[in-house]
């Protein structure tokens, strides 16, 4: 049995808790985490494969993405109680 979870949308910036910048990204993706909370992030490629994961504590995490090929990726950030999904373009 094979299943894939595909996010149905991306929350609006008005109710976003975590920040993902810049978009498009070249070398380093910056994740902003209000309140300095500990978070886990997972980056998936367009086929849903996990290509990068890590964790850290805010207020800001720097994620090196220079090794990723150009394309669209989904970034999922969670602090254990709240989860946010964003799409980013890697140039």
Short mmCIF file of N, CA and C in Angstrom, two decimals:
data_model
loop_
_atom_site.label_atom_id
_atom_site.label_comp_id
_atom_site.label_asym_id
_atom_site.label_seq_id
_atom_site.Cartn_x
_atom_site.Cartn_y
_atom_site.Cartn_z
N UNK A 1 0.85 -1.17 0.00
CA UNK A 1 0.00 0.00 0.00
C UNK A 1 0.90 1.23 0.00
N UNK A 2 0.61 2.14 -0.88
CA UNK A 2 1.39 3.36 -1.03
C UNK A 2 0.46 4.55 -0.88
N UNK A 3 0.80 5.45 0.01
CA UNK A 3 -0.03 6.65 0.17
C UNK A 3 0.86 7.87 0.22
N UNK A 4 0.33 8.97 -0.28
CA UNK A 4 1.05 10.23 -0.31
C UNK A 4 0.13 11.29 0.25
N UNK A 5 0.65 12.08 1.19
CA UNK A 5 -0.11 13.21 1.70
C UNK A 5 0.28 14.43 0.89
N UNK A 6 -0.71 15.06 0.30
CA UNK A 6 -0.48 16.25 -0.49
C UNK A 6 -1.20 17.41 0.17
N UNK A 7 -0.47 18.47 0.53
CA UNK A 7 -1.14 19.62 1.13
C UNK A 7 -2.16 20.20 0.16
N UNK A 8 -3.31 20.54 0.68
CA UNK A 8 -4.39 21.06 -0.15
C UNK A 8 -4.28 22.56 -0.38
N UNK A 9 -3.43 23.23 0.36
CA UNK A 9 -3.29 24.66 0.18
C UNK A 9 -2.25 25.21 1.14
N UNK A 10 -2.02 26.47 1.00
CA UNK A 10 -1.05 27.16 1.84
C UNK A 10 -1.80 28.25 2.57
N UNK A 11 -1.60 28.35 3.88
CA UNK A 11 -2.28 29.37 4.66
C UNK A 11 -1.90 30.77 4.20
N UNK A 12 -2.79 31.69 4.42
CA UNK A 12 -2.51 33.06 4.03
C UNK A 12 -1.49 33.68 4.98
N UNK A 13 -0.81 34.70 4.50
CA UNK A 13 0.20 35.37 5.30
C UNK A 13 -0.42 36.03 6.54
N UNK A 14 -1.70 36.36 6.47
CA UNK A 14 -2.35 37.04 7.59
C UNK A 14 -2.43 36.16 8.83
N UNK A 15 -2.56 34.82 8.65
CA UNK A 15 -2.65 33.96 9.82
C UNK A 15 -1.47 33.01 9.93
N UNK A 16 -0.36 33.35 9.26
CA UNK A 16 0.84 32.53 9.33
C UNK A 16 1.55 32.74 10.66
N UNK A 17 2.02 31.65 11.26
CA UNK A 17 2.77 31.73 12.50
C UNK A 17 4.25 31.69 12.23
N UNK A 18 4.67 30.77 11.38
CA UNK A 18 6.08 30.64 11.03
C UNK A 18 6.32 31.35 9.70
N UNK A 19 7.53 31.86 9.52
CA UNK A 19 7.87 32.53 8.28
C UNK A 19 8.89 31.73 7.48
N UNK A 20 8.78 31.77 6.16
CA UNK A 20 9.71 31.08 5.26
C UNK A 20 10.17 32.11 4.23
N UNK A 21 11.45 32.47 4.26
CA UNK A 21 11.97 33.53 3.39
C UNK A 21 13.38 33.17 2.94
N UNK A 22 13.90 33.64 1.86
CA UNK A 22 13.20 34.30 0.76
C UNK A 22 12.53 33.28 -0.13
N UNK A 23 11.65 33.74 -0.94
CA UNK A 23 10.97 32.87 -1.89
C UNK A 23 10.82 33.65 -3.18
N UNK A 24 11.56 33.28 -4.21
CA UNK A 24 12.39 32.10 -4.40
C UNK A 24 13.69 32.17 -3.60
N UNK A 25 14.27 30.99 -3.36
CA UNK A 25 15.48 30.86 -2.58
C UNK A 25 16.61 30.35 -3.47
N UNK A 26 17.85 30.76 -3.14
CA UNK A 26 19.01 30.31 -3.90
C UNK A 26 19.86 29.37 -3.05
N UNK A 27 20.38 29.87 -1.91
CA UNK A 27 21.31 29.09 -1.10
C UNK A 27 20.83 28.77 0.31
N UNK A 28 20.22 29.75 0.97
CA UNK A 28 19.85 29.59 2.38
C UNK A 28 18.39 30.01 2.59
N UNK A 29 17.62 29.11 3.16
CA UNK A 29 16.23 29.38 3.49
C UNK A 29 16.16 29.80 4.95
N UNK A 30 15.48 30.89 5.23
CA UNK A 30 15.37 31.43 6.59
C UNK A 30 13.98 31.13 7.14
N UNK A 31 13.93 30.39 8.23
CA UNK A 31 12.66 30.07 8.90
C UNK A 31 12.57 30.94 10.15
N UNK A 32 11.51 31.72 10.26
CA UNK A 32 11.32 32.54 11.46
C UNK A 32 10.30 31.87 12.36
N UNK A 33 10.62 31.85 13.64
CA UNK A 33 9.82 31.16 14.64
C UNK A 33 9.54 32.12 15.79
N UNK A 34 8.34 32.67 15.87
CA UNK A 34 8.02 33.60 16.95
C UNK A 34 8.16 32.93 18.32
N UNK A 35 8.65 33.68 19.27
CA UNK A 35 8.74 33.19 20.64
C UNK A 35 9.91 32.24 20.89
N UNK A 36 10.75 32.03 19.91
CA UNK A 36 11.91 31.17 20.11
C UNK A 36 11.56 29.71 20.37
N UNK A 37 10.43 29.25 19.84
CA UNK A 37 10.00 27.87 20.07
C UNK A 37 10.90 26.88 19.33
N UNK A 38 10.95 25.66 19.86
CA UNK A 38 11.66 24.57 19.18
C UNK A 38 10.74 24.01 18.10
N UNK A 39 11.28 23.83 16.89
CA UNK A 39 10.50 23.33 15.77
C UNK A 39 11.25 22.25 15.02
N UNK A 40 10.49 21.50 14.25
CA UNK A 40 11.05 20.53 13.31
C UNK A 40 10.58 20.94 11.92
N UNK A 41 11.46 20.83 10.93
CA UNK A 41 11.06 21.14 9.56
C UNK A 41 11.40 19.97 8.65
N UNK A 42 10.58 19.81 7.61
CA UNK A 42 10.80 18.80 6.60
C UNK A 42 10.55 19.45 5.25
N UNK A 43 11.47 19.23 4.31
CA UNK A 43 11.32 19.75 2.96
C UNK A 43 11.09 18.56 2.03
N UNK A 44 9.99 18.65 1.26
CA UNK A 44 9.64 17.60 0.30
C UNK A 44 9.78 18.14 -1.12
N UNK A 45 10.20 17.27 -2.04
CA UNK A 45 10.26 17.68 -3.43
C UNK A 45 8.87 17.58 -4.07
N UNK A 46 8.79 17.85 -5.35
CA UNK A 46 7.49 17.88 -6.04
C UNK A 46 6.83 16.50 -6.10
N UNK A 47 7.61 15.42 -5.90
CA UNK A 47 7.05 14.07 -5.90
C UNK A 47 6.68 13.59 -4.50
N UNK A 48 6.85 14.46 -3.50
CA UNK A 48 6.48 14.11 -2.13
C UNK A 48 7.57 13.42 -1.34
N UNK A 49 8.77 13.31 -1.91
CA UNK A 49 9.88 12.67 -1.21
C UNK A 49 10.53 13.65 -0.24
N UNK A 50 10.84 13.18 0.95
CA UNK A 50 11.53 14.00 1.93
C UNK A 50 12.98 14.14 1.49
N UNK A 51 13.42 15.39 1.26
CA UNK A 51 14.78 15.62 0.78
C UNK A 51 15.67 16.31 1.81
N UNK A 52 15.07 16.89 2.84
CA UNK A 52 15.84 17.57 3.87
C UNK A 52 14.97 17.70 5.11
N UNK A 53 15.57 17.43 6.26
CA UNK A 53 14.84 17.60 7.51
C UNK A 53 15.81 18.03 8.59
N UNK A 54 15.25 18.67 9.60
CA UNK A 54 16.08 19.12 10.71
C UNK A 54 15.22 19.72 11.80
N UNK A 55 15.88 20.21 12.83
CA UNK A 55 15.16 20.88 13.91
C UNK A 55 16.04 21.94 14.51
N UNK A 56 15.43 22.78 15.30
CA UNK A 56 16.16 23.86 15.93
C UNK A 56 15.21 24.72 16.73
N UNK A 57 15.77 25.78 17.23
CA UNK A 57 14.99 26.68 18.06
C UNK A 57 15.09 28.09 17.52
N UNK A 58 13.96 28.80 17.50
CA UNK A 58 13.88 30.16 16.97
C UNK A 58 14.66 31.14 17.80
N UNK A 59 14.65 32.37 17.45
CA UNK A 59 13.66 33.01 16.59
C UNK A 59 13.92 32.85 15.09
N UNK A 60 15.11 32.34 14.71
CA UNK A 60 15.38 32.20 13.30
C UNK A 60 16.29 30.99 13.05
N UNK A 61 15.93 30.20 12.05
CA UNK A 61 16.75 29.05 11.65
C UNK A 61 17.22 29.28 10.22
N UNK A 62 18.48 28.98 9.96
CA UNK A 62 19.01 29.08 8.60
C UNK A 62 19.19 27.67 8.06
N UNK A 63 18.54 27.38 6.95
CA UNK A 63 18.55 26.04 6.36
C UNK A 63 19.29 26.11 5.03
N UNK A 64 20.48 25.49 4.92
CA UNK A 64 21.20 25.50 3.65
C UNK A 64 20.50 24.60 2.62
N UNK A 65 20.15 25.17 1.48
CA UNK A 65 19.45 24.42 0.44
C UNK A 65 20.22 24.45 -0.88
N UNK A 66 21.48 24.85 -0.85
CA UNK A 66 22.26 24.96 -2.08
C UNK A 66 22.41 23.63 -2.81
N UNK A 67 22.33 22.50 -2.11
CA UNK A 67 22.48 21.18 -2.74
C UNK A 67 21.20 20.71 -3.43
N UNK A 68 20.08 21.35 -3.19
CA UNK A 68 18.82 20.96 -3.83
C UNK A 68 18.80 21.44 -5.28
N UNK A 69 18.21 20.64 -6.15
CA UNK A 69 18.09 21.04 -7.55
C UNK A 69 16.97 22.07 -7.68
N UNK A 70 16.99 22.80 -8.78
CA UNK A 70 15.94 23.79 -9.03
C UNK A 70 14.58 23.12 -9.08
N UNK A 71 13.58 23.80 -8.53
CA UNK A 71 12.23 23.27 -8.57
C UNK A 71 11.37 23.79 -7.44
N UNK A 72 10.18 23.23 -7.33
CA UNK A 72 9.22 23.63 -6.30
C UNK A 72 9.30 22.62 -5.16
N UNK A 73 9.35 23.12 -3.95
CA UNK A 73 9.44 22.29 -2.75
C UNK A 73 8.36 22.70 -1.77
N UNK A 74 7.99 21.77 -0.90
CA UNK A 74 7.04 22.04 0.17
C UNK A 74 7.79 21.97 1.48
N UNK A 75 7.65 23.03 2.28
CA UNK A 75 8.30 23.09 3.58
C UNK A 75 7.22 22.95 4.65
N UNK A 76 7.37 21.97 5.53
CA UNK A 76 6.44 21.77 6.64
C UNK A 76 7.19 22.06 7.92
N UNK A 77 6.65 22.97 8.72
CA UNK A 77 7.25 23.35 10.00
C UNK A 77 6.25 23.02 11.10
N UNK A 78 6.72 22.35 12.15
CA UNK A 78 5.83 22.03 13.26
C UNK A 78 6.56 22.22 14.59
N UNK A 79 5.80 22.63 15.59
CA UNK A 79 6.35 22.73 16.94
C UNK A 79 5.72 21.70 17.86
N UNK A 80 5.05 20.70 17.29
CA UNK A 80 4.40 19.66 18.07
C UNK A 80 2.93 19.90 18.30
N UNK A 81 2.52 21.16 18.28
CA UNK A 81 1.10 21.47 18.44
C UNK A 81 0.54 22.18 17.21
N UNK A 82 1.39 22.88 16.51
CA UNK A 82 0.96 23.66 15.35
C UNK A 82 1.83 23.28 14.16
N UNK A 83 1.20 23.20 12.98
CA UNK A 83 1.93 22.86 11.76
C UNK A 83 1.58 23.86 10.68
N UNK A 84 2.59 24.24 9.91
CA UNK A 84 2.36 25.15 8.80
C UNK A 84 3.09 24.63 7.58
N UNK A 85 2.47 24.76 6.42
CA UNK A 85 3.03 24.29 5.17
C UNK A 85 3.20 25.48 4.22
N UNK A 86 4.35 25.55 3.57
CA UNK A 86 4.59 26.61 2.59
C UNK A 86 5.28 26.01 1.38
N UNK A 87 5.05 26.59 0.24
CA UNK A 87 5.74 26.17 -0.97
C UNK A 87 6.81 27.20 -1.30
N UNK A 88 7.97 26.70 -1.72
CA UNK A 88 9.06 27.59 -2.10
C UNK A 88 9.63 27.15 -3.44
N UNK A 89 10.16 28.09 -4.14
CA UNK A 89 10.81 27.83 -5.41
C UNK A 89 12.32 27.92 -5.20
N UNK A 90 13.03 26.85 -5.53
CA UNK A 90 14.50 26.83 -5.44
C UNK A 90 15.04 27.20 -6.80
N UNK A 91 15.86 28.25 -6.84
CA UNK A 91 16.46 28.68 -8.11
C UNK A 91 17.86 28.15 -8.23
#
